[in-house]
Every structure is written in C-alpha cells, then in structure tokens.
C-alpha cells in the first residue's frame, strides 16, 4: 500500500492541471498514489490522462457534483495512510510530501500537518502574498475565527481522521475545507511545516473571487462550527464574522474593483470585532480603499508593485 494518497479534484482544469500533476511527480517522496477526480469536465482531460504512463496516477470520472463530492470520491478510493489534497490549479514544492510525512511519523498524535503558502499568478510568478502561521497543537479556537491554513492544497491528514469526523460536506461549495479542518481540530492536534511548500494560484476563475458568495457560504460554515461549541467559546463567533467581513472587503476591492462594497464589509467587520481596527492588515485595507477610491485601481496596482520591488530589494540586501 502507498504511504500517501494524493487527491486532485478537476473540473475543466486543463489550463493548469498538467503542471499541477508535474509538481506531484517531482516530489522527493515517491511512495504515493494519485487520484485525479474528473468532476464532469467538458475539456480533453480523459484523452490527456490516457497519455500518462506513471502507474501511480489514476483518473476517476464522475458527473459534476462539486469539489466536496470529488474529494470524497478520492477518500473512498484512497489506500494511503496519509491523504493530501491538491487543487488542480495549485502547485507543490518538491519536498512538501517528504517533510509532511516526516512530521506525521515523528508526531503520532497529530491528525493534520499544514505548510505555509505563497500566492502565484497565472504565469507561476509570486504575487508577494504569503500565508504564514505558527499555530500548532489545539488550534480549534484559532481556525474557527480565522483559517490560518487558507487553502485546501496545504494539509496532509491521517486517513483515520475521516473515520472519526466524516467526509466533506457536499452542501458547502466555499469554505468546505475550513469546515473540515475545524472538525478535525476538535479531535486532533495540528502541526505546521514552517516553509512555503504550497503555491496557491490566483486567477480569474477562482471561486473565492465573489464577495457575496463568500459571505453567504462562510456564514453557513461559521454557524455550523459554533452550533455545538461550549457556551464559554461562543464569544469567538463575533470575531469569526469580523474576519469573514474583513476578507470579503479585500475580495470586493481587488477582485471586483468595488470600493463601496469594500467599505460596507469593513464597517461590518468593525461592528462584529472592534479590535480588528488596531491590526496592521486593517490599516493596509483602509489605505488600499482610499487609494482606489480617490486615484483608481491602476494607481493602487502601481503602488503595490513598487512596494513589492522595494521589499525584494531590502530582503536581497539583508541576505
């Protein structure tokens, strides 16, 4: 039996899927199987898959039912002791599986190990955005407030976790991974590999580029997470809604170029969680809203590009 089962849900994903699979096959850890779940695609994924010669890779086709059902199909087929999910447009650095397997082997109580994540664009270039967290151990309180994992392509999970907490909720299309991680966190400690080994791709077809859909779906996730929470932890729900609105504001601003909606979401964030206004990233959001409101999105992109260049120069000089 393979040690790791890699599950890649795919729906009309041929723009990036070949490169995504290549990042798996380049892993330094090689004891794995790969299930590509063709979720009712209308592209040439079947013909492409017939040309794959690596026996570790298998294509499973099903009618379109959404990412949660596609992942669940992979879970039912998986033989590995550990399961890693990879979205069909994301990439892994070559040592990701090796370091996560080592972490789980060295820490038998840990149910899930995640990595840091760098954002890339449609051309594989870094955007300058990273998801970095040091949260380990009992992380339920952190993850129900503000998902520090951020992407479904980051974690590796012990297969036994799904027997304990169930599979992905098919009724959730955005935040389904956050729902799963919080359910696992209620029963198992987490660990983190403190390296950017996951590359999350931002492009025009990302499902997280619709602020209204984000708010609608994440509200469902938040209410589900707190439904059976102890009374003494219910105060965290307001914090969770605060951060939900905060990230919806960023989505409205950068993905939809709608600073008016961003201002409304920012106001809701403060109403739910007033302390959020004292964070550095809240200051960044407010500055971005002001620049786009008065000077336009092109000026903001120019300012952001200059900031990235200066950051790279400063970091380069420091090393």
Short mmCIF file of C-alpha atoms in Angstrom, two decimals:
data_model
loop_
_atom_site.label_atom_id
_atom_site.label_comp_id
_atom_site.label_asym_id
_atom_site.label_seq_id
_atom_site.Cartn_x
_atom_site.Cartn_y
_atom_site.Cartn_z
CA UNK A 1 0.00 0.00 0.00
CA UNK A 2 1.26 3.52 -0.74
CA UNK A 3 2.06 5.71 2.23
CA UNK A 4 0.29 8.79 0.78
CA UNK A 5 -2.80 9.22 -1.36
CA UNK A 6 -2.91 12.46 -3.36
CA UNK A 7 -6.40 13.60 -4.43
CA UNK A 8 -6.79 16.21 -7.20
CA UNK A 9 -10.38 17.33 -7.96
CA UNK A 10 -10.60 18.64 -11.52
CA UNK A 11 -13.36 20.48 -13.35
CA UNK A 12 -12.41 21.91 -16.75
CA UNK A 13 -8.94 22.40 -15.33
CA UNK A 14 -6.68 21.52 -18.25
CA UNK A 15 -5.16 25.03 -18.34
CA UNK A 16 -3.14 24.23 -15.22
CA UNK A 17 -3.67 20.52 -14.43
CA UNK A 18 -0.65 19.15 -16.34
CA UNK A 19 1.70 21.46 -14.45
CA UNK A 20 -0.09 20.63 -11.17
CA UNK A 21 0.43 16.90 -11.71
CA UNK A 22 4.05 17.52 -12.69
CA UNK A 23 4.64 19.17 -9.29
CA UNK A 24 3.42 15.95 -7.65
CA UNK A 25 5.56 13.68 -9.78
CA UNK A 26 8.63 15.80 -8.95
CA UNK A 27 8.26 15.14 -5.22
CA UNK A 28 11.33 13.84 -3.40
CA UNK A 29 8.99 11.47 -1.53
CA UNK A 30 7.79 8.90 -4.05
CA UNK A 31 5.65 6.37 -2.14
CA UNK A 32 2.29 7.78 -3.21
CA UNK A 33 -0.74 7.22 -5.43
CA UNK A 34 -2.58 9.99 -7.28
CA UNK A 35 -6.32 10.13 -7.93
CA UNK A 36 -7.45 12.79 -10.39
CA UNK A 37 -11.20 13.13 -9.94
CA UNK A 38 -12.74 14.32 -13.21
CA UNK A 39 -15.85 16.08 -11.91
CA UNK A 40 -17.86 16.16 -15.13
CA UNK A 41 -15.36 18.15 -17.19
CA UNK A 42 -16.10 19.03 -20.82
CA UNK A 43 -12.45 19.53 -21.80
CA UNK A 44 -9.94 16.92 -23.03
CA UNK A 45 -8.97 15.58 -19.61
CA UNK A 46 -9.80 11.95 -20.49
CA UNK A 47 -7.68 11.99 -23.65
CA UNK A 48 -4.85 13.68 -21.75
CA UNK A 49 -5.00 11.15 -18.93
CA UNK A 50 -4.69 8.25 -21.38
CA UNK A 51 -1.20 9.51 -22.20
CA UNK A 52 0.01 9.38 -18.56
CA UNK A 53 2.46 6.49 -18.24
CA UNK A 54 3.14 6.70 -14.49
CA UNK A 55 1.20 3.79 -12.92
CA UNK A 56 0.74 5.74 -9.67
CA UNK A 57 -1.70 8.11 -11.42
CA UNK A 58 -5.36 7.14 -11.91
CA UNK A 59 -8.25 9.10 -13.41
CA UNK A 60 -11.75 8.66 -11.97
CA UNK A 61 -14.61 10.30 -13.89
CA UNK A 62 -17.98 11.19 -12.39
CA UNK A 63 -20.89 13.57 -13.15
CA UNK A 64 -20.33 17.12 -11.95
CA UNK A 65 -21.15 17.27 -8.24
CA UNK A 66 -18.75 19.86 -6.85
CA UNK A 67 -15.37 19.85 -5.16
CA UNK A 68 -16.58 18.33 -1.87
CA UNK A 69 -18.05 15.25 -3.54
CA UNK A 70 -14.97 14.95 -5.77
CA UNK A 71 -12.70 14.92 -2.71
CA UNK A 72 -14.98 12.40 -1.02
CA UNK A 73 -14.73 10.13 -4.06
CA UNK A 74 -10.97 10.26 -3.71
CA UNK A 75 -11.15 9.48 0.00
CA UNK A 76 -13.19 6.33 -0.66
CA UNK A 77 -10.59 5.14 -3.19
CA UNK A 78 -7.52 6.09 -1.16
CA UNK A 79 -5.26 3.33 0.16
CA UNK A 80 -2.65 5.55 1.78
CA UNK A 81 -2.13 6.05 5.48
CA UNK A 82 -1.99 9.79 4.82
CA UNK A 83 -4.13 11.85 2.44
CA UNK A 84 -3.10 15.10 0.74
CA UNK A 85 -5.44 17.22 -1.38
CA UNK A 86 -4.25 19.40 -4.25
CA UNK A 87 -6.46 21.76 -6.24
CA UNK A 88 -5.99 21.36 -9.98
CA UNK A 89 -4.52 24.85 -10.42
CA UNK A 90 -2.10 24.86 -7.47
CA UNK A 91 1.49 23.62 -7.18
CA UNK A 92 3.70 21.91 -4.60
CA UNK A 93 7.36 22.50 -3.91
CA UNK A 94 9.40 19.27 -4.37
CA UNK A 95 9.94 18.50 -0.66
CA UNK A 96 6.36 19.07 0.53
CA UNK A 97 5.27 15.46 0.88
CA UNK A 98 8.60 14.37 2.33
CA UNK A 99 8.51 16.94 5.12
CA UNK A 100 4.86 16.40 5.95
CA UNK A 101 5.25 12.61 6.11
CA UNK A 102 8.26 13.02 8.40
CA UNK A 103 6.23 15.31 10.66
CA UNK A 104 3.35 12.84 10.97
CA UNK A 105 5.72 9.94 11.52
CA UNK A 106 7.51 11.82 14.30
CA UNK A 107 4.26 13.03 15.92
CA UNK A 108 1.77 10.13 16.05
CA UNK A 109 -0.89 12.16 17.91
CA UNK A 110 -1.08 14.84 15.19
CA UNK A 111 -4.03 14.48 12.83
CA UNK A 112 -3.18 17.20 10.30
CA UNK A 113 0.02 18.94 9.24
CA UNK A 114 -0.09 22.02 7.02
CA UNK A 115 2.54 24.23 5.39
CA UNK A 116 2.99 27.89 4.69
CA UNK A 117 1.62 29.08 1.35
CA UNK A 118 2.82 31.54 -1.29
CA UNK A 119 0.39 33.04 -3.81
CA UNK A 120 1.28 32.89 -7.51
CA UNK A 121 -0.37 34.34 -10.60
CA UNK A 122 -1.47 32.76 -13.87
CA UNK A 123 2.16 32.66 -15.05
CA UNK A 124 3.54 30.99 -11.89
CA UNK A 125 5.03 34.30 -10.71
CA UNK A 126 4.83 35.15 -6.98
CA UNK A 127 2.33 37.88 -6.14
CA UNK A 128 4.10 38.87 -2.93
CA UNK A 129 1.30 37.49 -0.73
CA UNK A 130 2.01 34.64 1.69
CA UNK A 131 0.02 32.78 4.34
CA UNK A 132 2.25 32.24 7.36
CA UNK A 133 1.11 30.77 10.68
CA UNK A 134 2.82 29.25 13.71
CA UNK A 135 -0.37 27.74 15.17
CA UNK A 136 0.12 24.16 16.35
CA UNK A 137 -1.40 21.79 18.89
CA UNK A 138 -5.00 22.51 19.84
CA UNK A 139 -5.93 25.05 17.16
CA UNK A 140 -9.73 24.85 17.14
CA UNK A 141 -10.19 28.30 18.63
CA UNK A 142 -7.86 29.83 16.05
CA UNK A 143 -9.21 28.08 12.98
CA UNK A 144 -12.89 28.82 13.64
CA UNK A 145 -12.04 32.51 13.92
CA UNK A 146 -9.55 32.92 11.09
CA UNK A 147 -8.50 29.99 8.92
CA UNK A 148 -4.71 30.05 9.09
CA UNK A 149 -4.39 27.20 6.55
CA UNK A 150 -6.25 29.16 3.86
CA UNK A 151 -6.04 26.62 1.02
CA UNK A 152 -7.08 23.00 0.62
CA UNK A 153 -3.79 22.23 -1.13
CA UNK A 154 -1.71 22.67 2.02
CA UNK A 155 -2.68 19.99 4.60
CA UNK A 156 -1.78 16.33 4.85
CA UNK A 157 -4.22 14.35 7.01
CA UNK A 158 -4.17 10.96 8.66
CA UNK A 159 -6.71 8.78 6.92
CA UNK A 160 -8.18 7.78 10.29
CA UNK A 161 -9.36 11.36 10.83
CA UNK A 162 -12.11 10.94 8.24
CA UNK A 163 -13.39 7.86 10.03
CA UNK A 164 -13.67 10.00 13.17
CA UNK A 165 -15.17 13.23 11.80
CA UNK A 166 -16.73 12.22 8.46
CA UNK A 167 -16.06 13.46 4.95
CA UNK A 168 -16.51 16.84 3.27
CA UNK A 169 -19.93 18.49 3.47
CA UNK A 170 -21.42 18.33 -0.03
CA UNK A 171 -23.74 21.26 0.74
CA UNK A 172 -20.83 23.71 1.07
CA UNK A 173 -19.02 24.98 -2.04
CA UNK A 174 -16.87 27.74 -0.46
CA UNK A 175 -15.26 27.12 2.90
CA UNK A 176 -15.74 23.37 2.73
CA UNK A 177 -12.07 22.90 3.58
CA UNK A 178 -12.32 25.27 6.56
CA UNK A 179 -15.32 23.27 7.79
CA UNK A 180 -13.30 20.06 7.53
CA UNK A 181 -10.19 21.42 9.23
CA UNK A 182 -12.23 22.78 12.15
CA UNK A 183 -13.94 19.41 12.59
CA UNK A 184 -10.57 17.66 12.64
CA UNK A 185 -9.17 20.30 15.03
CA UNK A 186 -11.92 19.43 17.52
CA UNK A 187 -10.42 15.94 17.87
CA UNK A 188 -6.74 16.07 16.88
CA UNK A 189 -3.69 18.32 17.40
CA UNK A 190 -2.28 20.10 14.34
CA UNK A 191 1.32 20.66 13.26
CA UNK A 192 2.90 23.01 10.73
CA UNK A 193 5.94 22.78 8.46
CA UNK A 194 7.23 26.33 8.59
CA UNK A 195 8.20 26.61 4.95
CA UNK A 196 6.31 27.87 1.91
CA UNK A 197 5.80 24.49 0.25
CA UNK A 198 2.35 25.17 -1.23
CA UNK A 199 1.77 27.56 -4.13
CA UNK A 200 -1.79 28.87 -4.38
CA UNK A 201 -2.71 30.21 -7.79
CA UNK A 202 -4.83 33.36 -8.10
CA UNK A 203 -6.62 33.73 -11.42
CA UNK A 204 -9.92 34.89 -12.91
CA UNK A 205 -11.74 31.60 -12.29
CA UNK A 206 -11.01 31.29 -8.56
CA UNK A 207 -14.21 30.52 -6.63
CA UNK A 208 -13.09 32.91 -3.89
CA UNK A 209 -13.41 35.97 -6.15
CA UNK A 210 -17.09 36.64 -5.40
CA UNK A 211 -17.51 38.50 -2.12
CA UNK A 212 -21.28 37.96 -1.82
CA UNK A 213 -20.90 34.23 -2.40
CA UNK A 214 -18.04 34.11 0.11
CA UNK A 215 -20.18 35.75 2.80
CA UNK A 216 -23.19 33.53 2.11
CA UNK A 217 -21.21 30.29 2.22
CA UNK A 218 -18.90 31.18 5.12
CA UNK A 219 -21.89 32.19 7.24
CA UNK A 220 -23.09 28.61 6.85
CA UNK A 221 -19.66 27.30 7.87
CA UNK A 222 -19.42 29.60 10.89
CA UNK A 223 -22.87 28.69 12.20
CA UNK A 224 -22.13 25.01 11.74
CA UNK A 225 -18.82 25.33 13.60
CA UNK A 226 -20.39 27.04 16.61
CA UNK A 227 -23.62 25.01 16.73
CA UNK A 228 -22.26 22.61 19.35
CA UNK A 229 -19.47 24.79 20.75
CA UNK A 230 -19.25 25.22 24.55
CA UNK A 231 -21.06 28.32 25.83
CA UNK A 232 -17.82 29.85 27.06
CA UNK A 233 -16.44 29.87 23.49
CA UNK A 234 -19.43 31.43 21.73
CA UNK A 235 -17.84 34.87 22.05
CA UNK A 236 -15.46 33.76 19.28
CA UNK A 237 -18.33 33.75 16.78
CA UNK A 238 -18.32 37.56 16.56
CA UNK A 239 -14.58 37.51 15.90
CA UNK A 240 -15.17 34.96 13.16
CA UNK A 241 -17.77 37.19 11.49
CA UNK A 242 -15.39 40.12 11.83
CA UNK A 243 -12.63 38.38 9.91
CA UNK A 244 -15.13 37.00 7.37
CA UNK A 245 -16.24 40.53 6.51
CA UNK A 246 -12.65 41.75 6.51
CA UNK A 247 -11.60 39.28 3.82
CA UNK A 248 -14.83 39.90 1.90
CA UNK A 249 -13.78 43.56 1.81
CA UNK A 250 -10.46 42.63 0.21
CA UNK A 251 -12.28 40.45 -2.32
CA UNK A 252 -14.72 43.22 -3.21
CA UNK A 253 -11.86 45.69 -3.57
CA UNK A 254 -9.28 43.70 -5.53
CA UNK A 255 -11.35 41.10 -7.36
CA UNK A 256 -14.47 43.15 -8.13
CA UNK A 257 -13.00 46.69 -8.10
CA UNK A 258 -15.89 47.76 -5.86
CA UNK A 259 -14.62 50.06 -3.11
CA UNK A 260 -18.19 50.85 -1.94
CA UNK A 261 -18.86 47.21 -1.06
CA UNK A 262 -15.39 47.03 0.50
CA UNK A 263 -16.28 49.96 2.77
CA UNK A 264 -19.53 48.25 3.80
CA UNK A 265 -17.77 44.97 4.58
CA UNK A 266 -15.09 46.85 6.54
CA UNK A 267 -17.82 48.50 8.61
CA UNK A 268 -19.40 45.12 9.34
CA UNK A 269 -16.01 43.76 10.35
CA UNK A 270 -15.63 46.52 12.94
CA UNK A 271 -19.18 46.07 14.26
CA UNK A 272 -18.54 42.36 14.87
CA UNK A 273 -14.97 42.68 16.10
CA UNK A 274 -13.95 46.26 17.01
CA UNK A 275 -10.36 45.25 17.88
CA UNK A 276 -9.72 44.43 14.23
CA UNK A 277 -9.18 48.14 13.53
CA UNK A 278 -5.95 48.03 15.54
CA UNK A 279 -4.28 45.43 13.31
CA UNK A 280 -1.70 46.27 10.68
CA UNK A 281 -3.62 44.49 7.92
CA UNK A 282 -6.71 46.59 8.71
CA UNK A 283 -4.55 49.66 8.14
CA UNK A 284 -3.43 48.19 4.80
CA UNK A 285 -7.05 47.56 3.79
CA UNK A 286 -8.07 51.12 4.68
CA UNK A 287 -5.12 52.54 2.74
CA UNK A 288 -5.98 50.41 -0.29
CA UNK A 289 -9.62 51.54 -0.18
CA UNK A 290 -8.54 55.19 -0.01
CA UNK A 291 -6.11 54.89 -2.95
CA UNK A 292 -8.60 53.08 -5.18
CA UNK A 293 -11.44 55.42 -4.20
CA UNK A 294 -9.54 58.62 -4.99
CA UNK A 295 -6.96 57.57 -7.59
CA UNK A 296 -8.27 54.35 -9.18
CA UNK A 297 -7.24 50.71 -9.20
CA UNK A 298 -4.40 51.25 -11.68
CA UNK A 299 -2.65 53.64 -9.27
CA UNK A 300 -3.09 51.12 -6.47
CA UNK A 301 -1.52 48.35 -8.58
CA UNK A 302 1.40 50.64 -9.37
CA UNK A 303 1.89 51.42 -5.67
CA UNK A 304 1.64 47.73 -4.78
CA UNK A 305 4.14 46.80 -7.49
CA UNK A 306 6.59 49.41 -6.20
CA UNK A 307 6.16 48.10 -2.66
CA UNK A 308 6.95 44.54 -3.79
CA UNK A 309 10.04 45.71 -5.63
CA UNK A 310 11.30 47.60 -2.59
CA UNK A 311 10.61 44.59 -0.37
CA UNK A 312 12.62 42.30 -2.66
CA UNK A 313 15.49 44.79 -2.76
CA UNK A 314 15.52 45.16 1.03
CA UNK A 315 15.38 41.39 1.59
CA UNK A 316 18.09 40.87 -1.01
CA UNK A 317 20.34 43.41 0.67
CA UNK A 318 19.71 41.78 4.06
CA UNK A 319 20.89 38.41 2.82
#
